[in-house]
XYZ file of C-alpha atoms in Angstrom:
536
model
C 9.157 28.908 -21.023
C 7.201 26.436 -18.709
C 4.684 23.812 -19.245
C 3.090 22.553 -15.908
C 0.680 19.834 -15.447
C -0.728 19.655 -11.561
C -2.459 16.644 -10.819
C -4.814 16.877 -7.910
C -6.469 14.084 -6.412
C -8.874 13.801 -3.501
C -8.588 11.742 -0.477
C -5.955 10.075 -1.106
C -4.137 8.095 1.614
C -0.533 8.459 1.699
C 0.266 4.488 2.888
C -2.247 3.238 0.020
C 0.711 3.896 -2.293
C 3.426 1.901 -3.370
C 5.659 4.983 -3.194
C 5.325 5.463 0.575
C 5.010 1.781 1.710
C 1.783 0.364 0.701
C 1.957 -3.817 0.236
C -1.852 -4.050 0.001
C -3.176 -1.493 -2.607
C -1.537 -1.427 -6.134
C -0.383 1.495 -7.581
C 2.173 0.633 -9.858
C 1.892 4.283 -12.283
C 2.725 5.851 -8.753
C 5.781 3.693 -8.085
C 6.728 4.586 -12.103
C 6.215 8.052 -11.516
C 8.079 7.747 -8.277
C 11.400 6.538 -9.964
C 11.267 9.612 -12.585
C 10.023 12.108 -9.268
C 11.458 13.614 -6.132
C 9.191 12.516 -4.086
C 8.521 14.666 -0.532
C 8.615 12.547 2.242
C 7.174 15.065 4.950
C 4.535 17.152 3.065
C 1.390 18.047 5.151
C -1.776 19.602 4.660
C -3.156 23.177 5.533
C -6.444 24.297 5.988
C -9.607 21.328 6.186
C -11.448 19.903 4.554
C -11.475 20.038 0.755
C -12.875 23.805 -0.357
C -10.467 25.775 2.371
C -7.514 23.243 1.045
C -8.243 24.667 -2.545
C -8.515 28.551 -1.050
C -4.902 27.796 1.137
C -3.588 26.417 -2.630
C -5.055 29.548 -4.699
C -3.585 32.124 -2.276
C -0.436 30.285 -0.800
C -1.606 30.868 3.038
C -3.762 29.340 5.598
C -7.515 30.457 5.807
C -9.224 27.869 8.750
C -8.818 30.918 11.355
C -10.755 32.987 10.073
C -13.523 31.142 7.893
C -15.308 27.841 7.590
C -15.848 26.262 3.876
C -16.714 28.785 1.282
C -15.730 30.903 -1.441
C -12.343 32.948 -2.834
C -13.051 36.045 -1.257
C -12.911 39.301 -3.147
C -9.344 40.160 -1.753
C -7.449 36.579 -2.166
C -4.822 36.386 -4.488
C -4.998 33.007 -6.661
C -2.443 31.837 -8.555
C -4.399 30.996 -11.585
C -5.103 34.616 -12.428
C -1.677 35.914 -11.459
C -0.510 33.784 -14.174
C -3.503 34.395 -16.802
C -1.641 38.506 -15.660
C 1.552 37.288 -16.583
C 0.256 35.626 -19.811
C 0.647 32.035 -18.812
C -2.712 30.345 -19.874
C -4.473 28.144 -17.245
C -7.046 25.788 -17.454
C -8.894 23.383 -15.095
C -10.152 19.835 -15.886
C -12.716 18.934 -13.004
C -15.122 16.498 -12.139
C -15.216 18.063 -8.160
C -18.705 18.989 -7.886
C -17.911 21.079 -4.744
C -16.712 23.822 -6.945
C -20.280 24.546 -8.662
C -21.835 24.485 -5.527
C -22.493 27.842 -3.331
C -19.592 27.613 -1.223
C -17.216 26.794 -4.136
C -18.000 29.958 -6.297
C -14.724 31.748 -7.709
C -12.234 28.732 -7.797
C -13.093 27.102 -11.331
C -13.314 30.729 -12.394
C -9.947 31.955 -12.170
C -8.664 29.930 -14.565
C -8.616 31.278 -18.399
C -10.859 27.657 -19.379
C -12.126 25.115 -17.392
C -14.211 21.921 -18.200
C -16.614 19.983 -15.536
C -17.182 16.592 -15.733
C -20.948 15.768 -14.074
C -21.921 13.182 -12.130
C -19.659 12.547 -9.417
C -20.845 12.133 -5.442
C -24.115 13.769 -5.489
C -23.988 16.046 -8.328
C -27.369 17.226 -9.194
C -26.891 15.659 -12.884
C -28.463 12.866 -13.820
C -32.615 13.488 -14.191
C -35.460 10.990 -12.861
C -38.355 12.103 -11.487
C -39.750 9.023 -9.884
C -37.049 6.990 -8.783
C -37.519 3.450 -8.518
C -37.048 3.719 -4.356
C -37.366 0.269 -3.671
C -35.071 -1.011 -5.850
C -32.121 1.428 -4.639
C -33.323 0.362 -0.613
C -32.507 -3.003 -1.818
C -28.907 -2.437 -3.322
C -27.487 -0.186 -0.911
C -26.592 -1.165 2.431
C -28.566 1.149 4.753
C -25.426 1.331 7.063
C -24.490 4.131 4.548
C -27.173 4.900 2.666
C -30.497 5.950 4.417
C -32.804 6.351 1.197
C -36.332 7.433 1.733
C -39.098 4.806 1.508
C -41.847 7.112 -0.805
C -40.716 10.149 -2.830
C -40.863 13.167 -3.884
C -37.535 12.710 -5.119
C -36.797 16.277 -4.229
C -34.455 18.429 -2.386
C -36.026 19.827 -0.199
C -38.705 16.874 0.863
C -35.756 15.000 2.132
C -33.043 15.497 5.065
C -29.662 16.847 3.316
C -28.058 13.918 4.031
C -30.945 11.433 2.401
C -30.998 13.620 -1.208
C -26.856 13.229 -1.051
C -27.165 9.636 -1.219
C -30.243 9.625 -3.469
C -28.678 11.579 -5.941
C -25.201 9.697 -5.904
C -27.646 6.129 -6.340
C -29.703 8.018 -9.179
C -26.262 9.233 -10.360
C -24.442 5.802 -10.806
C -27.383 4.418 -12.879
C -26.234 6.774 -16.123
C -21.912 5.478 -15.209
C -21.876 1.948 -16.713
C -18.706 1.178 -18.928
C -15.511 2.605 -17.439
C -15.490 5.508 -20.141
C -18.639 6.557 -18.129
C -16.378 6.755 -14.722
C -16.084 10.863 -14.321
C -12.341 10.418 -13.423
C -11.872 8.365 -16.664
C -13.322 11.225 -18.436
C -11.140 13.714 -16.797
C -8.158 12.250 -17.755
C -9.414 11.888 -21.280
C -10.077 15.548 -21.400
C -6.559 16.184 -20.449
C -5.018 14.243 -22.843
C -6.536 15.938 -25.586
C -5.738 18.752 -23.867
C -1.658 18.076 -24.136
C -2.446 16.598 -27.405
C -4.157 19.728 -28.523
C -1.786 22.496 -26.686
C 1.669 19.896 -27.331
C 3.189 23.200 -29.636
C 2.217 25.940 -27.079
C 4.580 27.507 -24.403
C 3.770 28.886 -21.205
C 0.819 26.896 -19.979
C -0.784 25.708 -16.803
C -2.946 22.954 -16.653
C -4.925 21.955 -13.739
C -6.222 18.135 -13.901
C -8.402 17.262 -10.731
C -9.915 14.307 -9.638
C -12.486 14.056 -7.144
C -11.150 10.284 -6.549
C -10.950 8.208 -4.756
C -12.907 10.531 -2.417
C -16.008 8.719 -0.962
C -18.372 7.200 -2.603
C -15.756 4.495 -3.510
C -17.112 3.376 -6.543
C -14.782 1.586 -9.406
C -15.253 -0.527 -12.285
C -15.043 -4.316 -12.130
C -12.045 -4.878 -12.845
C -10.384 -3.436 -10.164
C -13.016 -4.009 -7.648
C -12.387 -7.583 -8.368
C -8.822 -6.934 -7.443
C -9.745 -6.662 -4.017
C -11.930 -9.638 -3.187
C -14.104 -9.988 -0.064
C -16.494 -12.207 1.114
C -19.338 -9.633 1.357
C -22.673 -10.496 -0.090
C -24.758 -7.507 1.488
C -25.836 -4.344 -0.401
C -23.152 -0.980 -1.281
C -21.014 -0.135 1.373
C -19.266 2.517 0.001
C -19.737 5.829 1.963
C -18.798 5.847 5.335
C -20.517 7.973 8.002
C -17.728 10.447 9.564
C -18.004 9.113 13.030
C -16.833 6.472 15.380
C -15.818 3.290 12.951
C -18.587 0.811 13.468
C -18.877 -2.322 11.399
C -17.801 -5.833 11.365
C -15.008 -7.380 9.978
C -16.689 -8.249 6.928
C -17.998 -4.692 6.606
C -14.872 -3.202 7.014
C -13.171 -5.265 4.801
C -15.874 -4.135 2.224
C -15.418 -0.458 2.862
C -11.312 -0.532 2.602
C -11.762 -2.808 -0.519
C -13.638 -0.023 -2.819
C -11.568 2.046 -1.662
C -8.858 0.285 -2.762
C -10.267 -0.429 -6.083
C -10.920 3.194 -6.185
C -7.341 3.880 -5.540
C -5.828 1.429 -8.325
C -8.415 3.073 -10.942
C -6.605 6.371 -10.393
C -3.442 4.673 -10.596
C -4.448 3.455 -14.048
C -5.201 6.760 -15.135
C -2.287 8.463 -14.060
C -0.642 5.934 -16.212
C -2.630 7.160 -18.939
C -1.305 10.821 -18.509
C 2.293 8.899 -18.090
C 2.226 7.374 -21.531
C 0.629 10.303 -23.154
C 3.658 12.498 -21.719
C 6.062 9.585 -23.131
C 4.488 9.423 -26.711
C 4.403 13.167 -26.948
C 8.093 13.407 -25.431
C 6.751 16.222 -22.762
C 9.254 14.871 -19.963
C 12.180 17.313 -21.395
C 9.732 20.511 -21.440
C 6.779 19.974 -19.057
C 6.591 19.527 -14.988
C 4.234 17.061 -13.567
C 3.159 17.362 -9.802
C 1.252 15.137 -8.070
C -0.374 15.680 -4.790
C -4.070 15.861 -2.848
C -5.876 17.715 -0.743
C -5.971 15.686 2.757
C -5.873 11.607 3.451
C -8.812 9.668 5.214
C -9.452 7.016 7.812
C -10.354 3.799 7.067
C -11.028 3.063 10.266
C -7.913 3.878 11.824
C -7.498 5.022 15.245
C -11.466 3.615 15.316
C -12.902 6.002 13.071
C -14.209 6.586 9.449
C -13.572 9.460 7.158
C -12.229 13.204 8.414
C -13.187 16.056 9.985
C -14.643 15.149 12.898
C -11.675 13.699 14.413
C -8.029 14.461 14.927
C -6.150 15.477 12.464
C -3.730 11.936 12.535
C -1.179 11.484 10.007
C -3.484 9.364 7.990
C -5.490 12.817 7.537
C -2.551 15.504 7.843
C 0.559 13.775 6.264
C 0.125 13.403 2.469
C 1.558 12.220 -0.961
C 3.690 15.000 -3.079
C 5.496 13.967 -6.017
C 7.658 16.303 -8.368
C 8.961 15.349 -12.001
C 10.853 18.916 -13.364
C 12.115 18.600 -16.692
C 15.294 20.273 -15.477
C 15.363 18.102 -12.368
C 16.616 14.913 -14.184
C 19.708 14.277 -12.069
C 17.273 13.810 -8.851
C 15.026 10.942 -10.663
C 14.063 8.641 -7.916
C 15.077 10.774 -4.913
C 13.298 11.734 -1.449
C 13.018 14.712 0.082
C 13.051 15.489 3.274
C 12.195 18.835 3.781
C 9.160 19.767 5.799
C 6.189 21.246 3.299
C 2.282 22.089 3.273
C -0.226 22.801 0.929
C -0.120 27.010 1.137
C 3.489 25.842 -0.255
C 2.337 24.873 -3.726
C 1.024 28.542 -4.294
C 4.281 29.753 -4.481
C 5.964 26.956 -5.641
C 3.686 26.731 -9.004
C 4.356 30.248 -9.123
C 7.772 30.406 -9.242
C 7.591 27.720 -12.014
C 6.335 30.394 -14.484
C 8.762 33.152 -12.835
C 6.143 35.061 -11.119
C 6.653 36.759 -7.466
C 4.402 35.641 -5.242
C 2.416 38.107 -3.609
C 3.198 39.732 0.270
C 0.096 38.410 1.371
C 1.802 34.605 0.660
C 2.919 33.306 3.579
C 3.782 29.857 1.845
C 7.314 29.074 0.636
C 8.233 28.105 -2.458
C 9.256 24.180 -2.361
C 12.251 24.282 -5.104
C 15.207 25.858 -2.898
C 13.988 23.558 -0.364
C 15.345 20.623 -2.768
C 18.573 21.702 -2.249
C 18.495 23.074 1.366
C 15.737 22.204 3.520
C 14.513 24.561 6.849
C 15.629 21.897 10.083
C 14.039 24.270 12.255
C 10.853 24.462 10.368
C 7.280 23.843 11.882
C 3.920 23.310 9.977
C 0.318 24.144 11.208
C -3.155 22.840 9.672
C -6.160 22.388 11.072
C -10.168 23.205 10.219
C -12.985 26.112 11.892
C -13.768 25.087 14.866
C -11.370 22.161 15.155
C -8.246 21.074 17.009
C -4.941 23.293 15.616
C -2.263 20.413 14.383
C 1.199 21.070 13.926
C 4.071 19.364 12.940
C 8.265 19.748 13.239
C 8.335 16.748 10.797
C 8.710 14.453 13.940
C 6.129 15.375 16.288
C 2.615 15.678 15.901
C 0.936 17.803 18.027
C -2.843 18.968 18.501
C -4.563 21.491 20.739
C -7.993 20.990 21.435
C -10.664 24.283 21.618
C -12.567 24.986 24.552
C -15.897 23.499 23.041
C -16.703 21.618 19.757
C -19.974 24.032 19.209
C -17.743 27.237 17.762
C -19.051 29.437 20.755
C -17.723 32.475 20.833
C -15.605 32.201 17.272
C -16.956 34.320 14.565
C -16.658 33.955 10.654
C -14.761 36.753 8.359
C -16.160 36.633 5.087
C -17.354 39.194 2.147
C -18.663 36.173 0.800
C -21.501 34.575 3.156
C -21.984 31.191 1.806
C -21.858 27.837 3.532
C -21.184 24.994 1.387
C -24.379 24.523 -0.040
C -26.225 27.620 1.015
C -25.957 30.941 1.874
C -26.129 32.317 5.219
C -29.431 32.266 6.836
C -31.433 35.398 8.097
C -31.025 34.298 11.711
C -26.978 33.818 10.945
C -27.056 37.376 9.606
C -28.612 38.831 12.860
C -25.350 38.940 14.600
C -23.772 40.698 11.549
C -20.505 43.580 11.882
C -18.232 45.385 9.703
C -14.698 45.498 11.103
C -11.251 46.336 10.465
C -9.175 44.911 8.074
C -7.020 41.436 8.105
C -3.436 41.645 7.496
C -4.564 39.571 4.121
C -7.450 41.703 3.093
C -5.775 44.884 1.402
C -6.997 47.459 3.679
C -10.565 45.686 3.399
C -12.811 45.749 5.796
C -14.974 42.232 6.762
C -18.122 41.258 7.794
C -17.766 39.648 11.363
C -20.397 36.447 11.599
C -21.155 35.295 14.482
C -20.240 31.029 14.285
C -22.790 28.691 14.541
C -22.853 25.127 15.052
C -26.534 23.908 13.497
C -25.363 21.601 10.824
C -24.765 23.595 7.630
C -21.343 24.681 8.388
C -18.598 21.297 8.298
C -18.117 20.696 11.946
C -15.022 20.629 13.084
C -15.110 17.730 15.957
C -17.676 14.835 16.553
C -19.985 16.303 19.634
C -19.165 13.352 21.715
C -15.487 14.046 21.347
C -13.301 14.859 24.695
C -12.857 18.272 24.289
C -11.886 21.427 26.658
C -8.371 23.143 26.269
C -5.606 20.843 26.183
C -2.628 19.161 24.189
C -1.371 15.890 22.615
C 1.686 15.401 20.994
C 2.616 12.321 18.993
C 6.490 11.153 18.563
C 5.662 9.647 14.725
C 9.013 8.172 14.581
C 8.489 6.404 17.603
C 5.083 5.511 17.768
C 3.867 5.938 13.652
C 0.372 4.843 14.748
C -0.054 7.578 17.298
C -1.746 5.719 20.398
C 0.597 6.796 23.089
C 0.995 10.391 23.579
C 4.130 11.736 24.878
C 4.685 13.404 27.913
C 7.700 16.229 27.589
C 6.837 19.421 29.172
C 9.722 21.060 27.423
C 8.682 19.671 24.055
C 5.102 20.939 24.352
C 6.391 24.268 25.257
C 8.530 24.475 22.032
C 6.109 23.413 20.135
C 3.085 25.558 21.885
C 5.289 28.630 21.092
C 5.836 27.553 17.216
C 2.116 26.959 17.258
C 1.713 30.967 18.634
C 4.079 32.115 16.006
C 1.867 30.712 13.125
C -1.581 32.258 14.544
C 0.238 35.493 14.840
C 1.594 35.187 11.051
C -1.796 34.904 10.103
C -3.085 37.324 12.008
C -5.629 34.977 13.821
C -8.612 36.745 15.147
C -8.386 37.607 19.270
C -10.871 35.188 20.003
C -9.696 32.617 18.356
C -6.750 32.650 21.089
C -8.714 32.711 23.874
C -10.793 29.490 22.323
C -7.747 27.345 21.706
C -6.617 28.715 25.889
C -3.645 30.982 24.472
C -3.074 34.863 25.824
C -3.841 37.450 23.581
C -1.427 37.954 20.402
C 1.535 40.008 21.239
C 3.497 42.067 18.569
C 3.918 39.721 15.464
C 7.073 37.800 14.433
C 7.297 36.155 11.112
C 7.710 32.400 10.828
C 9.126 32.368 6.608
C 12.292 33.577 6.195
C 12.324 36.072 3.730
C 11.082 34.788 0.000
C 14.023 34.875 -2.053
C 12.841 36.468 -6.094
C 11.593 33.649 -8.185
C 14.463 31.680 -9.997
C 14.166 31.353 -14.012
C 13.618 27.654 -14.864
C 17.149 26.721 -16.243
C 19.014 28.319 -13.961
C 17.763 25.300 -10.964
């Protein structure tokens, strides 16, 4: 019998917690969850940005070769219905708007029960017709928020990136006490959840926060946690480009979104005293993790994406409190993890195999023996490929940043926020089958770069083929790259394995300057059967 609560947050930064270093943001619930934890010291991310990071944690393997954002595709395994199969119950507290969007269909839907939250980012929630435009214009900086001057207030009289802000502005108006706060009301939805299920065996529950993802808005009292001396209008919603700004600005920025960051801290506390007053510690795991990290400005840049993928982005929190695990409270681990990982990992929890598409490894024998020789690799469509032995940091930039000549493998053609167009469809083939797609056939889409897909570098960005490697023990803020031919060819070839593993389309090779894919090795050892909960 398992009970599993998985606590998913978005955007968080690694170094703005206590846990892993932070002196400037608090986070005390994360420190107090830290000393009853293991908490992973090297855990990465897989596939970019935050739809394809869910699709790599439903179906335990990497999914950036082959497909931009968008939906579970009819063939993907996902670990909430292989446990609904097994009769574990799951069920999904959300407030991440991407999900109900058209490029986030099937997630929120394999789960037995889920619950949505409205009103975060620019969730179409909150109704007025006739905004008042010129009193938004005057409380939002237009450094992040470029609001039209006259309506309609509609969709589609309006750039994409004007009704996202609009909305989120139009949005905030209904979120005025903190029980308003969508993350507030998440975690109160939980609790009554544990409160409600506290007698039940064999359950999964799925608690996800779109915080402290941008816009980095927080109540008062945190906000005034964080003092600055800014007296302009909301910066709260960085572009994704080159950081620009003053000091003052800045300061601005990385103080909501450290106010943003203590909020969920609060709330994780409230899940922490809930499992203490209903004495769930001896009988229910609690994992903690996110998605991907962000820059604050780091490295001179704001956001993700559209940049390299530095540790900031890649390198992220993963904390681990097993009711069996006890003996371990307050311990690190070492060993080298990613996001497919938690597939099989949550898995194995509820003593299920994980299926032989998985190519994800299941992080509880790696508590007691961890993989030295172990390499990870993440990355996004169209972007640089990052990988990582744990030490080294490495990235190999594509041929262009436009996508020209990569093509899209779907059954499911929807962009984030829209289908396909007609002119995308033009270019349209069946072919063969994936090595993931159960003897499925795919449609073949021809990429293009015209805005509605997530780019996957800035278009002034340095590109053609090349590498960078970062030593991170050396040089943690990664501005000198190193120069060891040898350890760029180890790495290179680790980087080969993994695109063969996954069966990475042939011209995906030729845009990141590699020779075609010879016969396939494997890069997981094989899985061993899952292990029954008390016998850890």
């Amino acid at each position: 019998m398992m009970r599993t609560v998985f606590v998913l947050f978005d955007s968080l930064n690694r170094g703005a917690l206590e846990p892993y270093g932070s002196q400037s943001i608090q986070t005390p619930n994360m420190t107090r969850l830290a000393e009853r934890a293991v908490t992973f010291d090297q855990h990465f991310v897989g596939s970019l940005p935050c739809m394809p990071a869910r699709r790599d944690l439903h179906t335990g393997r990497l999914n950036f070769m082959h497909r931009s954002w968008g939906p579970l595709e009819p063939f993907d395994n996902s670990f909430p219905k292989l446990m609904s199969k097994a009769g574990i119950y799951t069920h999904l507290i959300t407030d991440h708007m991407h999900y109900f969007e058209d490029g986030g269909n099937g997630y929120a839907q394999a789960f037995d029960s889920w619950e949505f939250v409205r009103g975060q980012e620019n969730d179409p929630w909150h109704a007025i017709v006739e905004p008042r435009l010129a009193k938004l214009r005057s409380q939002f900086d237009p450094a992040h928020y470029d609001l039209p001057e006259t309506g309609p207030a509609t969709r589609e009289a309006m750039s994409r990136w004007q009704w996202k802000k609009l909305r989120h502005a139009v949005n905030r108006q209904a979120i005025r006490a903190e029980r308003d706060y969508p993350t507030v009301q998440c975690f109160e939805r939980a609790i009554e959840f544990l409160a409600r299920n506290r007698g039940a065996d064999d359950w999964f529950l799925q608690l996800e926060a779109f915080d402290p993802h941008e816009p980095f808005m927080a109540p008062d009292r945190f906000k005034a946690m964080y003092p600055t001396d800014w007296q302009g209008g909301i910066l709260d919603w960085p572009q994704y480009a080159r950081a620009g700004g003053d000091t003052a600005q800045r300061a601005e920025i990385r103080s909501n979104y450290a106010a943003l960051v203590t909020m969920c801290d609060d709330q994780l506390g409230r899940l922490m005293d809930t499992f203490d007053i209903l004495d769930l510690w001896k009988d229910t795991c609690l994992i903690v993790t996110t998605d991907h990290g962000y820059l604050l400005a780091e490295h001179e840049w704001w956001g993700k994406n559209r940049m390299p993928y530095y540790s900031e982005i890649s390198h992220i929190p993963l904390m681990v409190c097993h009711p069996d695990m006890a003996e371990r409270a307050g311990a690190r681990c070492t060993a080298l993890t990613q996001t497919p990982d938690l597939m099989p990992s949550l898995l194995d929890l509820h003593g299920i195999a994980a299926p032989e598409e998985c190519l994800g490894n299941s992080i509880w024998p790696m508590l007691r023996q961890a993989d030295p020789d172990r390499t990870v690799l993440f990355g996004q469509f169209g972007g640089p490929l990052g990988l990582t032995d744990g030490r080294h940091l490495m990235f190999r930039y594509p041929r262009n940043v436009a996508c020209e000549g990569l093509n899209e493998y779907t059954l499911s053609p929807q962009h984030m926020s829209s289908a396909f167009t007609i002119d995308e469809l033009q270019g349209i083939a069946l072919v063969p089958p994936f090595n993931f797609t159960k003897s499925v056939q795919t449609l073949r889409i021809p990429a293009r770069r015209d805005g509605i897909r997530p780019p996957g570098l800035a278009d002034e960005f340095d590109c053609g083929v090349r590498t960078e490697i970062f030593d991170l023990v050396q040089d943690p803020g990664q501005s000198h790259p190193v120069n060891d031919p040898a350890l760029e060819a180890r790495l290179l070839a680790a980087m080969m394995v993994h695109l063969h593993d996954n069966d990475a389309p042939a011209e995906l090779h030729a845009f990141y300057g590699f020779d075609a894919s010879p016969a396939r090795t494997t890069v997981n050892a094989d899985r061993p059967e899952p292990v029954a909960r008390h016998a850890r």
